[in-house]
Coordinates of C-alpha atoms and ligand atoms in Angstrom, one line a residue:
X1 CA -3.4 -13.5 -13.7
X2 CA -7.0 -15.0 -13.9
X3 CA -9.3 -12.0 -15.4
X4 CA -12.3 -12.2 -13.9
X5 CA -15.9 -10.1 -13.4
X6 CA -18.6 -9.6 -11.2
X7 CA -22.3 -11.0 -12.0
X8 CA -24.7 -10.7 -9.6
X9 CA -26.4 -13.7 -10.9
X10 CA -30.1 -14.3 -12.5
X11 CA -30.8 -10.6 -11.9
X12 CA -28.2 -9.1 -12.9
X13 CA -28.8 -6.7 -16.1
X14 CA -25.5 -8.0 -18.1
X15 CA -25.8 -11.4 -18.9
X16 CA -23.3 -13.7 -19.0
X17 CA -23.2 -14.3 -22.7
X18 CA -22.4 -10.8 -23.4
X19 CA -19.5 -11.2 -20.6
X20 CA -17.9 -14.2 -22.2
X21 CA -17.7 -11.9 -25.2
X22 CA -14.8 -9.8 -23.6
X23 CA -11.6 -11.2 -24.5
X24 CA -9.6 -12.9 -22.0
X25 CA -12.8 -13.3 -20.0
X26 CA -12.2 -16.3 -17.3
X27 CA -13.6 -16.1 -13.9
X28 CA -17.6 -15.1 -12.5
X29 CA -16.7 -13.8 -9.3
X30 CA -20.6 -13.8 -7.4
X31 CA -22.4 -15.3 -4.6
X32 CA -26.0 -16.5 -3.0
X33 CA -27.7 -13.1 -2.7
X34 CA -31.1 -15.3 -1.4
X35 CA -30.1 -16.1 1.9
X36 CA -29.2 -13.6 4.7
X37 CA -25.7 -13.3 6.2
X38 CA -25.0 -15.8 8.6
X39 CA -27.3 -18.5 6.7
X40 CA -26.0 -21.7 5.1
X41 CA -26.2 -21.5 1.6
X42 CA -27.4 -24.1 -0.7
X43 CA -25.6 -26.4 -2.1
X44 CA -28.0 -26.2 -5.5
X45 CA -27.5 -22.5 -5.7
X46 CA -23.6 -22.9 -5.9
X47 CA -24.0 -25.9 -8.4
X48 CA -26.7 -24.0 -10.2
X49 CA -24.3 -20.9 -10.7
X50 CA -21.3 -23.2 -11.3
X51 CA -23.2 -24.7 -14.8
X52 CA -24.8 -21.3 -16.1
X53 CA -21.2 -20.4 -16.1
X54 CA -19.7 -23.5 -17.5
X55 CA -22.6 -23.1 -20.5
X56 CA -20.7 -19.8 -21.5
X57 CA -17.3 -21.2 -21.3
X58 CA -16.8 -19.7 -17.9
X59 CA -15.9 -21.0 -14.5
X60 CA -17.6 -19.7 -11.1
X61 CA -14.6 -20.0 -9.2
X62 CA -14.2 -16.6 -6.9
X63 CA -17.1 -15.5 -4.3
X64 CA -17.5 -12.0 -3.2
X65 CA -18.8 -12.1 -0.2
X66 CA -19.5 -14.6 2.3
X67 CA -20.9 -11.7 4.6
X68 CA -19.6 -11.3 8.1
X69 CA -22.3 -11.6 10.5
X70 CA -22.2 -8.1 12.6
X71 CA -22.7 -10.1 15.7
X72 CA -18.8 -11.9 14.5
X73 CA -17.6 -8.4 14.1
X74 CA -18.8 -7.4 17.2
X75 CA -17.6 -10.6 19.4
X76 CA -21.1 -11.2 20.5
X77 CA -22.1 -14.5 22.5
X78 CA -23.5 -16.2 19.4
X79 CA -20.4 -15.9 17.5
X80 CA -19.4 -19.5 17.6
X81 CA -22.9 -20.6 15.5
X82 CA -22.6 -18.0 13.2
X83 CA -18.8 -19.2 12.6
X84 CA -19.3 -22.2 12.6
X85 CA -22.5 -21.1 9.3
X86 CA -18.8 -19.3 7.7
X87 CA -16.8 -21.9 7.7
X88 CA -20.3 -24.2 6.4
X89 CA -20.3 -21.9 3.8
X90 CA -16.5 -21.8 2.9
X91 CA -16.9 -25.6 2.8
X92 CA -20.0 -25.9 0.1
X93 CA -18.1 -23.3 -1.9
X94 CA -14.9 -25.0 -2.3
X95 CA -16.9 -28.5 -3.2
X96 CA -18.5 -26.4 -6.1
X97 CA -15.2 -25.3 -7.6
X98 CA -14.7 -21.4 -5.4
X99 CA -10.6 -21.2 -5.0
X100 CA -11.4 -17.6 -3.5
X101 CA -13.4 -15.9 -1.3
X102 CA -13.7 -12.3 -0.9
X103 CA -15.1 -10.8 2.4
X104 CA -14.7 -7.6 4.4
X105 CA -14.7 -6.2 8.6
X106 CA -16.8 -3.2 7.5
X107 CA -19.0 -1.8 11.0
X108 CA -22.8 -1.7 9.4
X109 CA -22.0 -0.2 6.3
X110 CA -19.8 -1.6 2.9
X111 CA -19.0 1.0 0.8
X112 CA -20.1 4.4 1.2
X113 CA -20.6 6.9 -1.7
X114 CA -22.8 10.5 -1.6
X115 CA -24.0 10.2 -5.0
X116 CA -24.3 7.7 -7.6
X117 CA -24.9 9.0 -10.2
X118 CA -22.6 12.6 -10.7
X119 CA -22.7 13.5 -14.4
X120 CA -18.7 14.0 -16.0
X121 CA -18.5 17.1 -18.9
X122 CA -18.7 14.1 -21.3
X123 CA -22.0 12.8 -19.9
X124 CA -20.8 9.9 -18.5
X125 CA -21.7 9.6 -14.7
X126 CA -20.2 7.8 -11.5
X127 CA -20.3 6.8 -8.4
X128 CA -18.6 9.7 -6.0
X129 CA -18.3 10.8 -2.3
X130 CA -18.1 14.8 -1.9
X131 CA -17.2 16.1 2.0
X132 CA -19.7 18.8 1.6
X133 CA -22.8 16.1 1.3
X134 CA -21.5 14.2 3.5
X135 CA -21.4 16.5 6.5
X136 CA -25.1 16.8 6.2
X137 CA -25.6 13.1 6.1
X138 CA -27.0 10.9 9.0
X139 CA -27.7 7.4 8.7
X140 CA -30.2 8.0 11.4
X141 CA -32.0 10.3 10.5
X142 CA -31.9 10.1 6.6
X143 CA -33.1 7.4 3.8
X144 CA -29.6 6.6 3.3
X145 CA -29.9 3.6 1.0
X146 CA -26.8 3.4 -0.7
X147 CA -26.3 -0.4 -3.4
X148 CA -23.4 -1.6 -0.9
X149 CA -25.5 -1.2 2.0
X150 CA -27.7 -4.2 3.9
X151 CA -31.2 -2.6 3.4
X152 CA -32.8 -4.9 5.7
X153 CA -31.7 -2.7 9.0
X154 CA -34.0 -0.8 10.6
X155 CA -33.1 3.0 11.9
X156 CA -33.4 1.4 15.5
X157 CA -31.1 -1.7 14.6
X158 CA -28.6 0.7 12.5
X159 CA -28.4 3.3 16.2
X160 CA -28.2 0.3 18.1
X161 CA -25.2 -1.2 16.1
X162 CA -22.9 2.5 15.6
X163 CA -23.5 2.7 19.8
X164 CA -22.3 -1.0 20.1
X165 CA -19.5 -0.5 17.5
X166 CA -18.5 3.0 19.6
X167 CA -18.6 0.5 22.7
X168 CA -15.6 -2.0 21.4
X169 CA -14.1 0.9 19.0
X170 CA -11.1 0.2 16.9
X171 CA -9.5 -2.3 19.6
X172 CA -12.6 -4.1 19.9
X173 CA -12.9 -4.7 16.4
X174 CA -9.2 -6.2 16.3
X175 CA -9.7 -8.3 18.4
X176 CA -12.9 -10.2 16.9
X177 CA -11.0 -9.9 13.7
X178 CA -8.2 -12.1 15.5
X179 CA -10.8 -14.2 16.8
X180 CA -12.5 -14.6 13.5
X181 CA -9.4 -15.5 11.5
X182 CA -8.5 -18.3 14.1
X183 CA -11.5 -20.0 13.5
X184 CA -12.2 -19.3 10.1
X185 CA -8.4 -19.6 8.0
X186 CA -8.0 -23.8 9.1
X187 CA -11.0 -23.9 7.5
X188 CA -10.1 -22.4 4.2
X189 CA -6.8 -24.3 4.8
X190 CA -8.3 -27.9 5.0
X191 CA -10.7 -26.6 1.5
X192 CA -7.9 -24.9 -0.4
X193 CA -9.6 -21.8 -0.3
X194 CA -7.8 -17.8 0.0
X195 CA -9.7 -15.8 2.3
X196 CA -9.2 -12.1 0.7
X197 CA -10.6 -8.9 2.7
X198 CA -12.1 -6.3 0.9
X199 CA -10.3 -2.8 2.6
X200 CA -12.7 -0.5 3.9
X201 CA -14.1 2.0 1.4
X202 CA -13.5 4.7 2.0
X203 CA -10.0 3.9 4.0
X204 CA -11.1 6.1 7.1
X205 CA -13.8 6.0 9.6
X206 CA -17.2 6.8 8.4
X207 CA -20.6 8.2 10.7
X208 CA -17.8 7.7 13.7
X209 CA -17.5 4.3 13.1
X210 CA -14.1 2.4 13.5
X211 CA -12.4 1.0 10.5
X212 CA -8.9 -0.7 10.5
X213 CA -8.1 -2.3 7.3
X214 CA -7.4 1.0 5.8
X215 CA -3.6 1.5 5.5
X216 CA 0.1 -0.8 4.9
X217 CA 0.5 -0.3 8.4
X218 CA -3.2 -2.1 9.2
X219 CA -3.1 -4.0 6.4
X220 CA 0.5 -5.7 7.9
X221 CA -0.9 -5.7 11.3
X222 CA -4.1 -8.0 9.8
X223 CA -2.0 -10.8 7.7
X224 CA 0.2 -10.8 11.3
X225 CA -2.9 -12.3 13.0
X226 CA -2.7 -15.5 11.2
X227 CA 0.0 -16.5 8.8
X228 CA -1.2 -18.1 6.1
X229 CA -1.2 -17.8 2.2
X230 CA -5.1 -18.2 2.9
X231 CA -5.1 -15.5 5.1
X232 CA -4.8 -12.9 2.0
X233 CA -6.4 -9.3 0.8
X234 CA -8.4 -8.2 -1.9
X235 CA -6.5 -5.9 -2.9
X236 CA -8.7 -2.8 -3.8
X237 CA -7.0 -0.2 -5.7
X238 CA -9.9 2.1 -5.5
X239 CA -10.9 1.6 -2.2
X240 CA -7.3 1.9 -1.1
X241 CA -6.5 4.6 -3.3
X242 CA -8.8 7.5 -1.8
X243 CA -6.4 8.0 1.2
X244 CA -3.5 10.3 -0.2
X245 CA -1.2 8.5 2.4
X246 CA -1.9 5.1 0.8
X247 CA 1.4 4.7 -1.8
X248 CA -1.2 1.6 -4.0
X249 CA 2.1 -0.1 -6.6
X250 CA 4.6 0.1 -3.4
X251 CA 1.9 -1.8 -1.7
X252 CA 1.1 -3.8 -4.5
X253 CA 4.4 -4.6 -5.4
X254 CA 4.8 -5.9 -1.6
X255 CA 2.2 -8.2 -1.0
X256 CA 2.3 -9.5 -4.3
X257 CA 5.4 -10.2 -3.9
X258 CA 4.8 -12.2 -0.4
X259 CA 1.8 -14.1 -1.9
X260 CA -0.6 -12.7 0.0
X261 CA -2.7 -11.5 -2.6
X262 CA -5.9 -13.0 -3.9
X263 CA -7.8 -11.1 -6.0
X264 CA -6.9 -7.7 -7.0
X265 CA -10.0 -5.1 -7.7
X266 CA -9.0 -3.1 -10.0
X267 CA -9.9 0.7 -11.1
X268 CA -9.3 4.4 -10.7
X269 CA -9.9 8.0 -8.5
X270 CA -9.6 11.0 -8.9
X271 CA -8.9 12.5 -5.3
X272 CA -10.5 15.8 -5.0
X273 CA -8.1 18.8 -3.0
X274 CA -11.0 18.4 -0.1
X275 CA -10.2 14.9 0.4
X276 CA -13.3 14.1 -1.9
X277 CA -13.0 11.8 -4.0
X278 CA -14.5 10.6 -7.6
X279 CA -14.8 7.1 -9.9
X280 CA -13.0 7.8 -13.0
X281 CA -12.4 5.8 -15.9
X282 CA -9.7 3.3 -15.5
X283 CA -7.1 4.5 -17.8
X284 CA -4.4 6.4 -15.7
X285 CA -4.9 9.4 -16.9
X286 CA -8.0 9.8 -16.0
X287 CA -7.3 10.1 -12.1
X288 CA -4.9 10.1 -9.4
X289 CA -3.8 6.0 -10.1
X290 CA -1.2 4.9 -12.1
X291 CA -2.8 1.4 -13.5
X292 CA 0.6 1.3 -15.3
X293 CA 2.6 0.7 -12.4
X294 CA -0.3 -1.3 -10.5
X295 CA 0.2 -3.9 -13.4
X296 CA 3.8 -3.9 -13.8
X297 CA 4.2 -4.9 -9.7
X298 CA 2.0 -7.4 -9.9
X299 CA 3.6 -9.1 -13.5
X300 CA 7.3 -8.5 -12.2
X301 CA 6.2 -9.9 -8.9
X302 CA 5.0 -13.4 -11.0
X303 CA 0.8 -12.5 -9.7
X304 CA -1.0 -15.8 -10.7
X305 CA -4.5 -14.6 -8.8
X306 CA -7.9 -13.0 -9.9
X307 CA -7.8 -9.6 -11.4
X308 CA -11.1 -8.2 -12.1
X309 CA -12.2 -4.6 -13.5
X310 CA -13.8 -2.7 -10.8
X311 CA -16.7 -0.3 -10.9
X312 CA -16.9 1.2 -14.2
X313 CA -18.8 4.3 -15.6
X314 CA -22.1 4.5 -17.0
X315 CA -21.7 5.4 -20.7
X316 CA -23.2 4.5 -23.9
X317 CA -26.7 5.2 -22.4
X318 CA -26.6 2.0 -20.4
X319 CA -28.6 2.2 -17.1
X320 CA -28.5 -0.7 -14.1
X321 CA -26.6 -0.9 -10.8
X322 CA -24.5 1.5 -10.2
X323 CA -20.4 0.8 -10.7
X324 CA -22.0 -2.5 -12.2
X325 CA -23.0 -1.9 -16.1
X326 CA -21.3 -3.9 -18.8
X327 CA -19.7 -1.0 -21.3
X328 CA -17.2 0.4 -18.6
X329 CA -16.1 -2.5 -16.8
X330 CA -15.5 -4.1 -20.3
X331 CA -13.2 -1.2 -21.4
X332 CA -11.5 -1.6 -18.2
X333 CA -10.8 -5.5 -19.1
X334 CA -9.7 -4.7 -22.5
X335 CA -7.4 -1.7 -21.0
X336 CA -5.8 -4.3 -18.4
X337 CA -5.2 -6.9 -21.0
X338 CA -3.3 -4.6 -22.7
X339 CA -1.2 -3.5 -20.0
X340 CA -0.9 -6.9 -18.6
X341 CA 0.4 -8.3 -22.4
X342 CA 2.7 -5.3 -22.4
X343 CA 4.1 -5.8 -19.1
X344 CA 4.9 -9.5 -19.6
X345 CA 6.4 -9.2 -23.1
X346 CA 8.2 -6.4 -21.8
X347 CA 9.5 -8.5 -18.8
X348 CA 10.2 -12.0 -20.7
X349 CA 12.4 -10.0 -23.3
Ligands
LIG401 C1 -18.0 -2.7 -4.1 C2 -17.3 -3.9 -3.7 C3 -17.6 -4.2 -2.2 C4 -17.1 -5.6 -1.9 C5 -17.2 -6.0 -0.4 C6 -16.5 -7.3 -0.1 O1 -18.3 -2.5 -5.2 O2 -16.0 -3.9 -3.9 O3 -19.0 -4.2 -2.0 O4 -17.7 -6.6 -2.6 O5 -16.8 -5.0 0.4 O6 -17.0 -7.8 1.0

């Protein structure tokens, strides 16, 4: 496996000096935050990002995301333009080094979370979503402003976009996913790129909106559309893992296994009896996941893709963007090198 970690560039709090400190560090996984979805991206900025990288002994080689345009997800007349911006985009990555590209078919929102910031006994805090506050929620009538979210919507654009998406519904949205992936994977072919979608987070429908990569079932039913090793998934264990139903080695073990895994996101829940659900430290028991058996599907299955530590805690004091700080994402690396090392030595005796 490729370790690898999120930076969200010049910005970003955690530099990448202190993240080529963590052992086993490889990978930036990051993108062009200055340009809007369906924009071309500049050539500079990718080359720019590729050398800051290279300086600290590290190698820009996985994007996350190449936002889809809602206009793609809703099959709107200009959806060949902004395609043909995508596969623009996949192109100037792959000439700047990218091998993988993460992505996802979220309606309007990315992730969705109630709080960001719930203090643990310890002091520690996280990023959670609680039922109760979400009942009471309405991303037309509230200041919803969560860190996944695009903030440049309007309340008029964001009503106007849940009534179109409640217009196609989950059908709808299958079907411009099709359409999406037929013009979009020959691309990533011809560049030798892996296209790997983000599951929806939370795995269910959200403010009424449809969601469908949410389950094995959906997630079988999405690598069917096109068959290709660069039609793959980011496998989010997180993400994934809030939906009792979802069983996350079994399906880790399986798609592995089939090469139809890119990147693997990697961290921990603790689902709440509500349904509710909470960020927990990585280490299994912590929450609901075992990492254990995450890792040991992916070694015995021979994984050779990205792994990076997903959201961690805020401990230590450290403030910044939420899920994002350097202390808890680094424990999470150290934590999956060691179960990695274990696994394989374990495996190769
Ligand atoms: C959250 C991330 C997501 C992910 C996108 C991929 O922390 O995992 O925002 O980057 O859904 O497009």
């Amino acid at each position: 496996m490729k370790l690898s970690f999120r930076w969200y560039g010049e910005t970003d709090p955690v530099s990448l000096e202190y993240i080529s400190q963590i052992p086993g560090m490889r990978s930036i996984v990051s993108a062009v935050y200055e340009v809007k979805p369906g924009e071309v991206w500049p050539e500079e900025s990718l080359a720019k990002m590729q050398a800051q990288c290279a300086a600290h002994g590290l190698v820009f080689d996985v994007v996350e995301s190449i936002p889809v345009h809602e206009d793609i997800k809703l099959g709107r007349p200009n959806r060949d333009a902004l395609l043909e911006v995508y596969c623009e985009n996949i192109r100037r990555c792959a000439r700047h080094g990218v091998k993988c590209v993460t992505y996802n078919f979220m309606p309007v929102f990315d992730w969705t979370r109630t709080q960001l910031d719930k203090k643990a006994p310890d002091g520690s805090t996280s990023l959670v979503m609680y039922w109760e506050q979400m009942e009471g929620l309405d991303p037309l009538k509230d200041d919803i402003n969560l860190p996944g979210w695009d903030a440049s919507y309007s309340k008029e654009q964001i009503r106007e976009l849940i009534r179109a998406y409640g217009e196609i519904g989950e059908e709808g949205l299958w079907e411009n996913a099709a359409y999406f992936l037929q013009k979009v994977i020959p691309t990533a072919e011809e560049c030798g790129v892996v296209m790997a979608i983000h599951p929806d987070d939370p795995p269910y429908p959200i403010f009424g909106l449809p969601r469908i990569i949410t389950s094995e079932k959906n997630l079988d039913r999405y690598l069917a559309l096109y068959d290709s090793p660069s039609n793959a998934l980011c496998l989010c264990t997180g993400s994934l893992g809030c939906a009792k139903s979802n069983d996350i080695p079994a399906m880790v073990r399986k798609y592995s296994a089939a090469g139809r895994i890119g990147f693997m996101h990697i961290r921990n829940v603790q689902i709440l009896d509500d349904g509710s659900f909470e960020e927990r430290a990585h280490l299994s028991s912590c929450g609901s996941l075992d990492l254990y058996e995450i890792v040991r599907a992916l070694v015995e299955t021979g994984f050779d893709g990205y792994v990076r530590p997903d959201h961690g805690r805020m401990i230590w004091g450290e403030t910044g963007k939420p899920g994002y700080g350097l202390y808890d994402r680094a424990l999470g690396a150290t934590y999956l090198n060691g179960l990695f090392e274990a696994c394989e030595k374990s495996l190769s005796k």
